[in-house]
Short mmCIF file of C-alpha atoms in Angstrom, two decimals:
data_model
loop_
_atom_site.label_atom_id
_atom_site.label_comp_id
_atom_site.label_asym_id
_atom_site.label_seq_id
_atom_site.Cartn_x
_atom_site.Cartn_y
_atom_site.Cartn_z
CA MET A 1353 -13.69 14.99 11.10
CA ARG A 1354 -12.46 12.69 13.76
CA GLU A 1355 -9.39 10.58 13.80
CA ASP A 1356 -9.27 7.49 15.94
CA GLU A 1357 -5.88 5.93 15.90
CA ASP A 1358 -4.93 3.10 18.16
CA ILE A 1359 -1.18 3.18 18.50
CA ALA A 1360 0.54 0.13 19.88
CA ILE A 1361 2.58 1.09 22.93
CA GLU A 1362 5.61 -0.84 21.82
CA THR A 1363 5.73 0.55 18.26
CA ALA A 1364 9.31 0.23 17.04
CA THR A 1365 11.36 2.73 15.07
CA LEU A 1366 13.19 2.14 11.80
CA PRO A 1367 16.91 2.86 11.48
CA LEU A 1368 15.95 5.84 9.29
CA ASP A 1369 13.28 7.19 11.67
CA ALA A 1370 14.95 10.59 12.26
CA TRP A 1371 15.84 10.82 8.58
CA HIS A 1372 12.17 10.39 7.56
CA ARG A 1373 10.99 12.98 10.08
CA ALA A 1374 13.66 15.47 8.98
CA ARG A 1375 12.37 15.16 5.41
CA GLY A 1376 8.80 15.88 6.44
CA GLY A 1377 7.64 12.28 6.48
CA ARG A 1378 4.27 11.91 8.18
CA MET A 1379 4.76 8.90 10.43
CA VAL A 1380 2.07 6.28 11.03
CA GLU A 1381 2.07 2.94 12.79
CA PHE A 1382 2.36 0.05 10.32
CA ALA A 1383 3.41 -3.55 10.93
CA GLY A 1384 4.60 -2.59 14.42
CA TYR A 1385 6.84 0.26 13.21
CA TRP A 1386 6.58 4.00 12.82
CA MET A 1387 6.75 4.43 9.06
CA PRO A 1388 6.38 7.40 6.70
CA ILE A 1389 2.99 7.30 4.97
CA GLN A 1390 3.88 10.29 2.81
CA TYR A 1391 6.23 13.26 2.43
CA GLU A 1392 4.87 15.78 -0.09
CA GLY A 1393 1.70 13.85 -0.98
CA ILE A 1394 0.70 10.39 -2.16
CA MET A 1395 -0.39 11.47 -5.66
CA ALA A 1396 2.81 13.41 -6.43
CA GLU A 1397 5.01 10.67 -4.96
CA HIS A 1398 3.22 7.96 -6.94
CA LEU A 1399 3.57 9.82 -10.24
CA TRP A 1400 7.20 10.75 -9.48
CA THR A 1401 8.05 7.07 -9.02
CA ARG A 1402 6.43 6.09 -12.33
CA GLU A 1403 8.40 8.81 -14.16
CA ASN A 1404 11.65 9.07 -12.20
CA ALA A 1405 12.81 7.12 -9.15
CA GLY A 1406 11.51 6.75 -5.61
CA LEU A 1407 13.38 5.56 -2.53
CA PHE A 1408 11.29 3.41 -0.18
CA ASP A 1409 12.40 2.37 3.30
CA VAL A 1410 11.16 -1.19 3.73
CA SER A 1411 13.40 -2.03 6.67
CA HIS A 1412 10.37 -3.32 8.58
CA MET A 1413 10.43 -6.41 6.38
CA GLY A 1414 12.05 -9.56 7.72
CA GLN A 1415 15.40 -10.46 6.21
CA LEU A 1416 16.33 -14.07 6.91
CA HIS A 1417 19.24 -16.27 5.92
CA LEU A 1418 18.83 -20.02 5.88
CA SER A 1419 21.62 -22.55 5.52
CA GLY A 1420 22.47 -26.16 6.27
CA ASP A 1421 22.48 -29.60 4.71
CA GLY A 1422 19.27 -30.51 2.93
CA LEU A 1423 18.12 -26.89 2.70
CA ASN A 1424 16.46 -27.28 -0.73
CA GLU A 1425 14.40 -30.29 0.30
CA ALA A 1426 13.53 -28.70 3.64
CA LEU A 1427 12.25 -25.50 2.00
CA GLU A 1428 10.33 -27.40 -0.66
CA ALA A 1429 8.42 -29.07 2.17
CA VAL A 1430 7.08 -25.70 3.40
CA LEU A 1431 6.57 -23.81 0.12
CA PRO A 1432 5.46 -24.74 -3.42
CA GLY A 1433 8.34 -23.12 -5.33
CA ASP A 1434 11.15 -24.94 -7.13
CA VAL A 1435 14.09 -24.21 -4.81
CA LYS A 1436 16.43 -26.86 -6.22
CA SER A 1437 16.71 -25.17 -9.61
CA LEU A 1438 17.34 -21.72 -8.14
CA ALA A 1439 20.88 -20.78 -9.24
CA VAL A 1440 23.21 -18.47 -7.28
CA GLY A 1441 22.10 -14.86 -7.69
CA ARG A 1442 18.59 -15.84 -8.83
CA MET A 1443 15.48 -14.75 -7.03
CA ARG A 1444 12.02 -16.30 -6.89
CA TYR A 1445 8.64 -15.23 -5.50
CA SER A 1446 7.16 -17.89 -3.24
CA LEU A 1447 4.55 -18.59 -0.57
CA LEU A 1448 4.74 -20.01 2.90
CA LEU A 1449 1.85 -22.46 3.11
CA ALA A 1450 -0.14 -23.89 5.99
CA GLU A 1451 -0.94 -27.58 6.11
CA ASP A 1452 -4.25 -27.00 4.28
CA GLY A 1453 -2.58 -24.95 1.53
CA GLY A 1454 -3.64 -21.55 2.92
CA ILE A 1455 -1.11 -18.75 2.50
CA LEU A 1456 0.79 -17.83 5.67
CA ASP A 1457 2.93 -15.25 3.88
CA ASP A 1458 4.32 -14.32 0.49
CA LEU A 1459 8.05 -13.85 0.23
CA MET A 1460 11.17 -13.60 -1.95
CA LEU A 1461 13.88 -16.25 -2.07
CA SER A 1462 17.38 -15.51 -3.35
CA ARG A 1463 20.16 -18.05 -3.74
CA TRP A 1464 23.37 -16.96 -2.11
CA ALA A 1465 26.58 -19.01 -2.35
CA ASP A 1466 26.14 -20.04 1.29
CA GLY A 1467 22.40 -20.53 1.51
CA ILE A 1468 19.06 -18.88 0.83
CA TYR A 1469 18.30 -15.22 1.59
CA MET A 1470 14.59 -14.72 2.27
CA VAL A 1471 12.59 -11.48 2.57
CA VAL A 1472 9.22 -11.79 4.32
CA ASN A 1473 6.47 -9.34 5.25
CA GLY A 1474 7.10 -7.18 8.30
CA ALA A 1475 3.64 -7.71 9.78
CA VAL A 1476 4.06 -11.49 10.06
CA LYS A 1477 7.84 -11.93 10.24
CA TRP A 1478 7.82 -13.24 13.81
CA GLU A 1479 5.12 -15.79 12.97
CA ASP A 1480 7.10 -16.79 9.87
CA ILE A 1481 10.27 -17.35 11.86
CA GLY A 1482 8.35 -19.42 14.39
CA HIS A 1483 6.72 -21.46 11.64
CA LEU A 1484 10.01 -22.07 9.84
CA ARG A 1485 11.78 -23.06 13.06
CA GLU A 1486 8.95 -25.46 13.84
CA GLU A 1487 8.78 -27.01 10.39
CA LEU A 1488 12.42 -27.07 9.27
CA PRO A 1489 14.81 -29.74 10.54
CA ASP A 1490 17.35 -28.86 13.23
CA ALA A 1491 20.12 -29.09 10.62
CA ILE A 1492 18.82 -25.88 9.06
CA THR A 1493 20.14 -22.68 10.62
CA ILE A 1494 17.86 -19.62 10.48
CA ASN A 1495 19.60 -16.30 10.89
CA HIS A 1496 17.40 -13.20 11.27
CA PHE A 1497 19.28 -10.18 9.90
CA GLU A 1498 17.86 -7.76 12.45
CA GLU A 1499 20.84 -5.46 12.01
CA ARG A 1500 20.19 -4.97 8.30
CA ALA A 1501 18.10 -2.32 6.60
CA LEU A 1502 16.25 -2.74 3.29
CA LEU A 1503 15.71 0.01 0.74
CA ALA A 1504 13.83 -0.17 -2.55
CA LEU A 1505 14.78 2.22 -5.36
CA GLN A 1506 11.98 2.05 -7.91
CA GLY A 1507 11.21 3.73 -11.20
CA PRO A 1508 12.56 4.04 -14.75
CA LYS A 1509 15.48 6.27 -13.65
CA ALA A 1510 16.52 4.09 -10.69
CA ILE A 1511 19.22 2.48 -12.83
CA ASP A 1512 20.76 5.88 -13.68
CA ALA A 1513 20.89 7.10 -10.09
CA LEU A 1514 22.16 3.85 -8.59
CA THR A 1515 24.77 3.17 -11.28
CA ARG A 1516 26.59 6.42 -10.41
CA HIS A 1517 27.40 5.13 -6.93
CA THR A 1518 27.75 1.41 -7.42
CA THR A 1519 30.72 -0.87 -7.99
CA GLY A 1520 30.65 -4.63 -7.84
CA GLU A 1521 31.35 -8.06 -9.16
CA ARG A 1522 29.54 -7.16 -12.38
CA PRO A 1523 28.15 -3.97 -13.91
CA LEU A 1524 24.84 -3.09 -12.27
CA GLU A 1525 23.13 -2.91 -15.65
CA THR A 1526 23.81 -6.61 -16.26
CA LEU A 1527 21.37 -7.50 -13.49
CA THR A 1528 17.99 -8.36 -15.00
CA PHE A 1529 14.62 -8.71 -13.28
CA MET A 1530 14.82 -11.14 -10.34
CA VAL A 1531 18.62 -11.36 -10.37
CA GLY A 1532 20.87 -10.08 -7.58
CA GLY A 1533 24.50 -9.74 -6.62
CA ALA A 1534 27.06 -8.31 -4.20
CA PHE A 1535 27.93 -4.65 -4.78
CA ARG A 1536 29.27 -1.60 -2.99
CA ILE A 1537 27.32 1.67 -2.86
CA GLY A 1538 29.99 4.25 -2.12
CA ASP A 1539 31.99 2.28 0.45
CA VAL A 1540 29.01 0.32 1.84
CA ASP A 1541 28.64 -3.39 1.12
CA ALA A 1542 25.20 -4.18 -0.31
CA TRP A 1543 23.19 -7.07 -1.69
CA ILE A 1544 21.33 -5.57 -4.63
CA SER A 1545 18.63 -7.30 -6.66
CA ARG A 1546 16.70 -5.98 -9.65
CA SER A 1547 13.27 -6.36 -8.14
CA GLY A 1548 10.54 -4.53 -6.26
CA TYR A 1549 6.83 -4.18 -5.74
CA THR A 1550 5.75 -1.22 -7.84
CA GLY A 1551 5.62 -2.76 -11.33
CA GLU A 1552 8.49 -0.51 -12.38
CA ASP A 1553 12.09 -1.34 -13.06
CA GLY A 1554 14.12 -0.93 -9.89
CA PHE A 1555 16.27 -2.40 -7.19
CA GLU A 1556 16.10 -3.68 -3.65
CA ILE A 1557 19.13 -2.95 -1.51
CA SER A 1558 20.05 -4.81 1.66
CA ILE A 1559 22.67 -3.05 3.79
CA ASP A 1560 23.94 -2.73 7.34
CA ALA A 1561 21.46 -0.66 9.36
CA GLY A 1562 24.33 1.49 10.64
CA LYS A 1563 25.11 2.59 7.06
CA VAL A 1564 21.59 3.07 5.75
CA GLN A 1565 21.46 6.81 6.35
CA GLN A 1566 24.67 7.28 4.38
CA VAL A 1567 23.20 5.32 1.45
CA ALA A 1568 19.80 7.06 1.65
CA ASP A 1569 21.53 10.47 1.59
CA LEU A 1570 23.68 9.43 -1.34
CA LEU A 1571 20.70 8.24 -3.40
CA CYS A 1572 18.41 11.13 -2.50
CA GLY A 1573 21.21 13.47 -3.52
CA GLU A 1574 20.61 12.39 -7.10
CA PRO A 1575 18.21 14.56 -9.11
CA GLU A 1576 16.07 11.57 -10.14
CA VAL A 1577 15.41 10.38 -6.59
CA LYS A 1578 12.90 11.43 -3.93
CA PRO A 1579 11.90 9.57 -0.76
CA ILE A 1580 8.47 7.96 -1.17
CA GLY A 1581 6.07 6.87 1.56
CA LEU A 1582 3.88 3.85 2.24
CA GLY A 1583 0.81 5.50 0.71
CA ALA A 1584 2.31 5.61 -2.77
CA ARG A 1585 3.85 2.18 -2.27
CA ASP A 1586 0.31 0.88 -1.78
CA SER A 1587 -1.20 2.64 -4.80
CA LEU A 1588 1.74 1.62 -7.01
CA ARG A 1589 1.50 -2.06 -6.10
CA LEU A 1590 -2.29 -1.99 -6.51
CA GLU A 1591 -1.94 -0.64 -10.05
CA ALA A 1592 0.70 -3.31 -10.70
CA GLY A 1593 -1.86 -5.96 -9.67
CA LEU A 1594 0.38 -7.19 -6.85
CA PRO A 1595 -1.37 -8.59 -3.76
CA LEU A 1596 -0.65 -7.28 -0.26
CA TYR A 1597 -0.43 -9.93 2.44
CA GLY A 1598 -3.02 -9.55 5.22
CA HIS A 1599 -5.36 -7.82 2.77
CA ASP A 1600 -5.45 -9.67 -0.56
CA LEU A 1601 -3.92 -12.86 0.81
CA ASP A 1602 -4.49 -14.66 4.10
CA PRO A 1603 -4.52 -18.18 5.57
CA ALA A 1604 -7.98 -18.92 4.13
CA ILE A 1605 -6.74 -18.38 0.56
CA ASP A 1606 -4.61 -20.81 -1.43
CA PRO A 1607 -2.21 -19.89 -4.26
CA VAL A 1608 -4.65 -20.74 -7.06
CA GLU A 1609 -7.44 -18.69 -5.49
CA GLY A 1610 -4.93 -15.88 -5.02
CA ASP A 1611 -4.09 -15.95 -8.76
CA LEU A 1612 -0.51 -16.91 -7.87
CA ALA A 1613 -0.29 -20.25 -9.65
CA PHE A 1614 2.80 -18.92 -11.47
CA ALA A 1615 4.66 -19.40 -8.17
CA ILE A 1616 4.24 -23.20 -8.46
CA GLN A 1617 6.83 -24.36 -10.97
CA LYS A 1618 6.36 -27.31 -13.31
CA ARG A 1619 8.30 -29.89 -11.30
CA ARG A 1620 6.36 -29.06 -8.15
CA ARG A 1621 3.05 -29.44 -10.01
CA GLU A 1622 4.12 -32.84 -11.20
CA ASP A 1623 5.61 -34.11 -7.95
CA GLY A 1624 3.58 -32.26 -5.30
CA GLY A 1625 5.06 -32.68 -1.83
CA PHE A 1626 4.21 -29.20 -0.52
CA PRO A 1627 1.64 -28.29 2.17
CA GLY A 1628 -1.92 -28.46 0.89
CA ALA A 1629 -0.86 -30.15 -2.37
CA PRO A 1630 -4.12 -32.13 -2.79
CA ARG A 1631 -6.26 -28.97 -2.55
CA ILE A 1632 -3.90 -26.81 -4.60
CA LEU A 1633 -3.28 -29.37 -7.36
CA GLY A 1634 -7.03 -29.99 -7.50
CA HIS A 1635 -7.62 -26.26 -7.97
CA LEU A 1636 -4.92 -26.14 -10.65
CA ALA A 1637 -6.62 -28.95 -12.55
CA ASP A 1638 -10.26 -27.95 -12.13
CA GLY A 1639 -10.14 -24.26 -11.26
CA SER A 1640 -10.72 -22.83 -7.78
CA PRO A 1641 -14.24 -21.98 -6.60
CA ARG A 1642 -13.20 -18.33 -6.19
CA GLN A 1643 -10.42 -16.21 -7.58
CA ARG A 1644 -8.63 -12.92 -7.05
CA VAL A 1645 -9.48 -10.50 -9.87
CA GLY A 1646 -8.96 -6.87 -10.79
CA LEU A 1647 -11.89 -4.44 -10.90
CA LEU A 1648 -12.24 -1.26 -12.93
CA VAL A 1649 -14.69 1.02 -11.11
CA ASP A 1650 -17.22 3.21 -12.93
CA GLY A 1651 -17.22 6.86 -11.90
CA LYS A 1652 -15.08 8.47 -9.25
CA LEU A 1653 -16.20 6.95 -5.96
CA PRO A 1654 -13.34 4.88 -4.52
CA VAL A 1655 -14.22 1.27 -3.69
CA ARG A 1656 -12.12 0.12 -0.76
CA GLU A 1657 -11.18 -2.97 1.21
CA GLY A 1658 -14.24 -4.65 2.73
CA ALA A 1659 -16.77 -3.50 0.13
CA LYS A 1660 -19.17 -6.32 -0.72
CA LEU A 1661 -19.50 -7.40 -4.35
CA PHE A 1662 -22.86 -8.15 -5.95
CA ASP A 1663 -24.29 -9.71 -9.08
CA GLY A 1664 -27.78 -8.27 -9.04
CA GLU A 1665 -29.22 -9.09 -5.62
CA ASP A 1666 -26.68 -11.81 -4.88
CA GLU A 1667 -23.67 -11.10 -2.74
CA ILE A 1668 -20.82 -12.86 -4.54
CA GLY A 1669 -17.57 -11.64 -3.04
CA VAL A 1670 -15.55 -8.92 -1.37
CA VAL A 1671 -13.01 -6.24 -2.23
CA THR A 1672 -9.64 -6.81 -0.57
CA SER A 1673 -7.79 -3.67 -1.79
CA GLY A 1674 -8.98 -0.61 -3.58
CA GLY A 1675 -8.62 3.09 -4.01
CA PHE A 1676 -7.92 5.87 -6.42
CA ALA A 1677 -5.22 4.91 -8.92
CA PRO A 1678 -3.15 8.00 -9.79
CA SER A 1679 -1.66 6.61 -13.03
CA VAL A 1680 -5.01 5.20 -14.19
CA GLY A 1681 -6.84 8.38 -13.17
CA ALA A 1682 -9.78 6.42 -11.75
CA PRO A 1683 -10.63 4.15 -8.84
CA ILE A 1684 -9.53 0.51 -9.12
CA ALA A 1685 -9.79 -2.47 -6.83
CA MET A 1686 -8.98 -6.13 -6.41
CA GLY A 1687 -11.09 -8.73 -4.73
CA TYR A 1688 -12.47 -12.25 -4.75
CA VAL A 1689 -15.33 -13.49 -6.95
CA PRO A 1690 -16.66 -16.95 -7.88
CA ARG A 1691 -14.94 -18.60 -10.82
CA ASP A 1692 -17.94 -18.03 -13.11
CA HIS A 1693 -17.60 -14.27 -12.49
CA ALA A 1694 -13.81 -14.10 -12.96
CA ALA A 1695 -13.64 -13.62 -16.74
CA PRO A 1696 -12.45 -10.16 -17.82
CA GLY A 1697 -15.42 -8.07 -18.91
CA THR A 1698 -17.85 -9.50 -16.35
CA ALA A 1699 -20.08 -6.71 -14.99
CA ILE A 1700 -20.67 -6.72 -11.22
CA ALA A 1701 -21.25 -4.09 -8.53
CA ALA A 1702 -19.60 -3.03 -5.29
CA GLU A 1703 -21.51 -1.66 -2.31
CA VAL A 1704 -20.19 1.61 -0.87
CA ARG A 1705 -22.16 3.28 1.93
CA GLY A 1706 -25.34 1.55 0.82
CA LYS A 1707 -24.96 2.46 -2.83
CA LEU A 1708 -24.07 0.06 -5.64
CA VAL A 1709 -21.15 1.11 -7.83
CA ARG A 1710 -20.71 -0.62 -11.19
CA CYS A 1711 -17.42 -2.50 -11.68
CA THR A 1712 -15.94 -4.54 -14.50
CA VAL A 1713 -13.67 -7.51 -13.92
CA THR A 1714 -10.39 -6.81 -15.69
CA ALA A 1715 -7.06 -8.48 -16.34
CA MET A 1716 -4.20 -7.24 -14.18
CA PRO A 1717 -1.89 -5.36 -14.07
CA PHE A 1718 -3.84 -2.12 -14.42
CA VAL A 1719 -0.64 -0.37 -15.53
CA PRO A 1720 1.87 -2.37 -17.63
CA HIS A 1721 4.88 -3.78 -15.82
CA ASN A 1722 8.19 -2.23 -16.89
CA TYR A 1723 10.55 -4.95 -15.72
CA VAL A 1724 13.91 -5.25 -17.47
CA ARG A 1725 14.04 -8.92 -18.34
CA LYS A 1726 16.99 -8.92 -20.73
CA THR A 1727 20.10 -6.75 -20.83
CA GLY A 1728 19.94 -4.28 -23.67
CA ALA A 1729 16.32 -5.13 -24.46
CA MET B 217 -19.51 37.53 8.32
CA PRO B 218 -18.37 35.57 11.38
CA ARG B 219 -16.55 32.29 10.88
CA TYR B 220 -16.55 29.53 13.46
CA PHE B 221 -14.53 26.35 13.75
CA THR B 222 -15.11 22.91 15.26
CA GLU B 223 -12.71 20.52 16.95
CA GLU B 224 -13.41 18.15 14.05
CA HIS B 225 -11.79 20.70 11.70
CA GLU B 226 -14.89 22.03 9.97
CA TRP B 227 -15.44 25.74 9.40
CA ILE B 228 -18.84 27.41 9.31
CA ASP B 229 -19.55 30.88 7.90
CA VAL B 230 -22.80 32.40 9.12
CA ASP B 231 -24.60 34.89 6.89
CA GLY B 232 -27.97 35.76 8.35
CA GLU B 233 -30.06 32.59 8.50
CA VAL B 234 -27.81 30.50 6.26
CA ALA B 235 -24.42 28.97 7.00
CA THR B 236 -21.74 27.61 4.65
CA VAL B 237 -19.70 24.63 5.83
CA GLY B 238 -16.37 23.20 4.72
CA ILE B 239 -13.23 21.61 6.09
CA THR B 240 -10.25 23.64 7.20
CA ASP B 241 -6.88 24.08 5.54
CA PHE B 242 -5.38 22.08 8.40
CA ALA B 243 -7.82 19.24 7.68
CA GLN B 244 -7.09 19.10 3.94
CA GLY B 245 -3.37 19.05 4.72
CA GLN B 246 -3.88 16.08 7.01
CA LEU B 247 -6.04 14.23 4.48
CA GLY B 248 -3.75 14.73 1.51
CA ASP B 249 -4.91 14.44 -2.10
CA ILE B 250 -8.69 14.45 -2.18
CA VAL B 251 -10.24 12.38 -4.96
CA PHE B 252 -13.94 12.28 -4.09
CA VAL B 253 -16.43 14.30 -2.06
CA GLU B 254 -19.97 13.23 -1.23
CA VAL B 255 -22.08 16.20 -0.17
CA PRO B 256 -25.53 15.91 1.43
CA ASP B 257 -28.73 16.21 -0.59
CA THR B 258 -30.72 19.42 -0.45
CA GLY B 259 -33.37 19.06 2.23
CA ALA B 260 -31.35 16.66 4.35
CA GLU B 261 -31.87 17.30 8.06
CA LEU B 262 -28.59 17.44 9.92
CA SER B 263 -27.97 17.27 13.63
CA LYS B 264 -24.89 18.64 15.34
CA GLY B 265 -22.14 16.00 15.41
CA GLY B 266 -23.98 13.71 12.98
CA ASP B 267 -22.70 12.52 9.59
CA ALA B 268 -23.09 15.20 6.94
CA ALA B 269 -20.60 14.46 4.14
CA VAL B 270 -17.78 12.13 3.18
CA VAL B 271 -14.40 13.17 1.88
CA GLU B 272 -12.14 10.58 0.28
CA SER B 273 -8.40 11.02 -0.08
CA VAL B 274 -6.15 8.62 -1.96
CA LYS B 275 -5.60 6.90 1.35
CA ALA B 276 -8.96 6.73 3.10
CA ALA B 277 -12.56 7.87 3.47
CA SER B 278 -13.33 10.33 6.29
CA ASP B 279 -16.66 11.54 7.62
CA VAL B 280 -17.48 15.21 7.86
CA TYR B 281 -19.88 16.09 10.69
CA ALA B 282 -22.56 18.73 10.92
CA PRO B 283 -21.26 21.59 13.10
CA VAL B 284 -24.82 22.57 14.15
CA ASP B 285 -28.44 21.45 13.66
CA GLY B 286 -30.17 22.52 10.44
CA VAL B 287 -31.43 21.66 6.97
CA VAL B 288 -29.21 21.48 3.87
CA THR B 289 -30.10 24.10 1.28
CA GLU B 290 -27.36 23.35 -1.26
CA GLY B 291 -24.42 21.00 -1.81
CA ASN B 292 -21.36 22.23 -3.71
CA SER B 293 -21.88 20.43 -7.04
CA GLN B 294 -18.53 21.71 -8.30
CA LEU B 295 -16.80 19.20 -6.03
CA GLU B 296 -18.20 16.33 -8.10
CA ASP B 297 -15.95 17.25 -11.00
CA GLU B 298 -13.18 18.94 -9.06
CA PRO B 299 -12.70 17.32 -5.65
CA ALA B 300 -9.16 18.74 -5.60
CA LEU B 301 -10.72 22.18 -4.93
CA VAL B 302 -10.82 21.05 -1.32
CA ASN B 303 -7.01 20.89 -1.41
CA SER B 304 -6.42 24.07 -3.37
CA ASP B 305 -9.05 26.33 -1.75
CA PRO B 306 -10.51 24.55 1.28
CA GLU B 307 -11.89 27.63 2.96
CA GLY B 308 -13.26 29.21 -0.24
CA GLU B 309 -14.28 27.46 -3.49
CA GLY B 310 -13.92 24.10 -1.78
CA TRP B 311 -16.94 24.60 0.53
CA PHE B 312 -19.07 21.48 1.06
CA PHE B 313 -22.69 22.56 1.71
CA ARG B 314 -24.99 25.33 2.88
CA MET B 315 -27.54 24.88 5.66
CA THR B 316 -30.10 26.69 7.76
CA LEU B 317 -29.51 27.14 11.46
CA SER B 318 -32.11 25.58 13.77
CA ASP B 319 -30.45 26.77 16.95
CA ARG B 320 -28.14 29.77 16.74
CA GLY B 321 -27.18 29.17 20.34
CA GLN B 322 -25.09 26.20 19.19
CA LEU B 323 -22.63 28.62 17.59
CA ASP B 324 -21.56 29.76 21.03
CA GLY B 325 -19.88 26.42 21.64
CA LEU B 326 -17.63 26.75 18.56
CA MET B 327 -14.20 28.34 18.24
CA ASP B 328 -13.23 31.59 16.54
CA ALA B 329 -10.18 31.78 14.25
CA ALA B 330 -7.73 32.56 17.05
CA ALA B 331 -9.01 29.77 19.28
CA TYR B 332 -8.92 27.29 16.39
CA LYS B 333 -5.34 28.22 15.53
CA ALA B 334 -4.33 27.64 19.15
CA PHE B 335 -6.23 24.34 19.08
CA CYS B 336 -4.33 23.15 15.97
CA ASP B 337 -0.97 24.37 17.31
CA ALA B 338 -1.52 22.20 20.37
CA LEU B 339 -2.17 19.03 18.32
#
C-alpha cells in the first residue's frame, strides 16, 4: 500500500489539538486544519454515537455574528431563507447563493437579541466572509468569532450528559430541535442549540476557545460521552441524508437540484428577491433537470464519490458521497440523477473499478432522524 | 518458512514455490475498519509493484501491490464474507492471495521482520 498525502504547509491547529492527540486521535488535514479522523475506530465511534453520545470538535467551522440596521433585508438578498420571521433563539438552515442560484455554502442562522449568529463551513469560511462583505451594505457589521470554539454533542444520551453540567435562562430540556439559548457549562458561558449534523438528538455548543478544553474534559468525563472523529461524522451525516458542502453541493448546483427546497420558505417562494430566483423558482414549479438522491447499493462493494452512474449503457449521473454505512450494515451513497430517474425504487448502476454495481434510488434519510421537536414528546 | 515485508506494508510467506501475501498488522491499524476486500482472480499475472488487490475501509479504498512477480494460484474467498478478518488476524486468516514466484531473486530486496519493525518505528 502507498499513501500519498499532500499536506498544506500552513495547516492550522484547533484549540483542542493537544487534547485530541493525547486521546489517541489520528490527525489528518481537513479544511486547512489538523483534525482527528478517528480515535478508536470509525465503526465503533459511529455506533457509539447512535446509541450513546459523541463529542465532535467542529471548531474549524466559521462562526460569524452579523448586526446592523436592515440586517433582515440585507440577508434575504443573499440567501433564500425567511430571515424576517426568525424569532430570538430560533435557528434555520440556509444557503448562500451565487447570482445564478448556485450554492456557495450551506449554513445555520440563529437569531440573537443583538443580531444573527451564523455558522458556515470551515473549508469555505474565508470565501463566505469575502462574499458577505462584498454583498452586504456597509451598515451591516460582520464579526468573525475567531476566538470561539464549537463542539457538537450528538446522540440519544447527549441530553443526559449535558444536563448534569448546565445551568441557564431555561432548563436545557426545554430546548427543542433548532432552538438555542444562553447557558453556562460549569462556569463557562456557552451558546447552546439543539441541533447537529448526525440525524440524532444533540447539541451544538459555542464557547470561548480558551475554555474549550475544560468543557471537553467535563463532557468526556461523563460515562455516556466519547470523543468522535471526522470519519464517523461523515458516515453519520451520510446515513442521515445530509449533504456535505464541496462534495454533494457546489456552485453548479441550486437548492432544488440539491433537494433542499425546504430551505426556501413560503414567503420567499411567493416574493422571490434572492440570487438566482428565476432559475430556482422555475425549478420549484417545473422540477429541476437533475436531483440529489439516495442510493442503496447491492452487495458489499462500497460506491464512493466520483463513481459514474448508468442506466444501461447511458451515463446518467455521478455519486457525490458514498461508503459503508455502519448502522445500515451495507454500502450507501448519494448522487445526482436526471429527474426521470429520481423516483424511489428506480434501478440504476454505479461504476466501480470498471465493474457495474446495482443501486436502487431510495428516499432519505437512510436511518430515521431522532430530532426532539417537542418537549416531552 | 521465511516471511518478508515490503515498504508498502505487505507481508509474503514463502513455502517452496508458492508464496502467501497479505497486509501487515501495522497496515490494518492504519486503514481502520475494513469492509470490503477484492482479491485477484486465479491465474492473474502479477508484476512486482503492480496492482494486485483492493482493500476498502470505512474511509477509503487502498490498493495492495504485488510484492514480487508471479501468477495467482488462489484468492482468499473467506474475505468476501468476512473482510474484518483483515483487522482481527491480518497476518494469519486474513491473508489475501497465494502466488507462484517467477524470480526468487526479488525476495532479496525485501525486509525481514526486524528490518520491517525498524521501518515502521521510523514512520
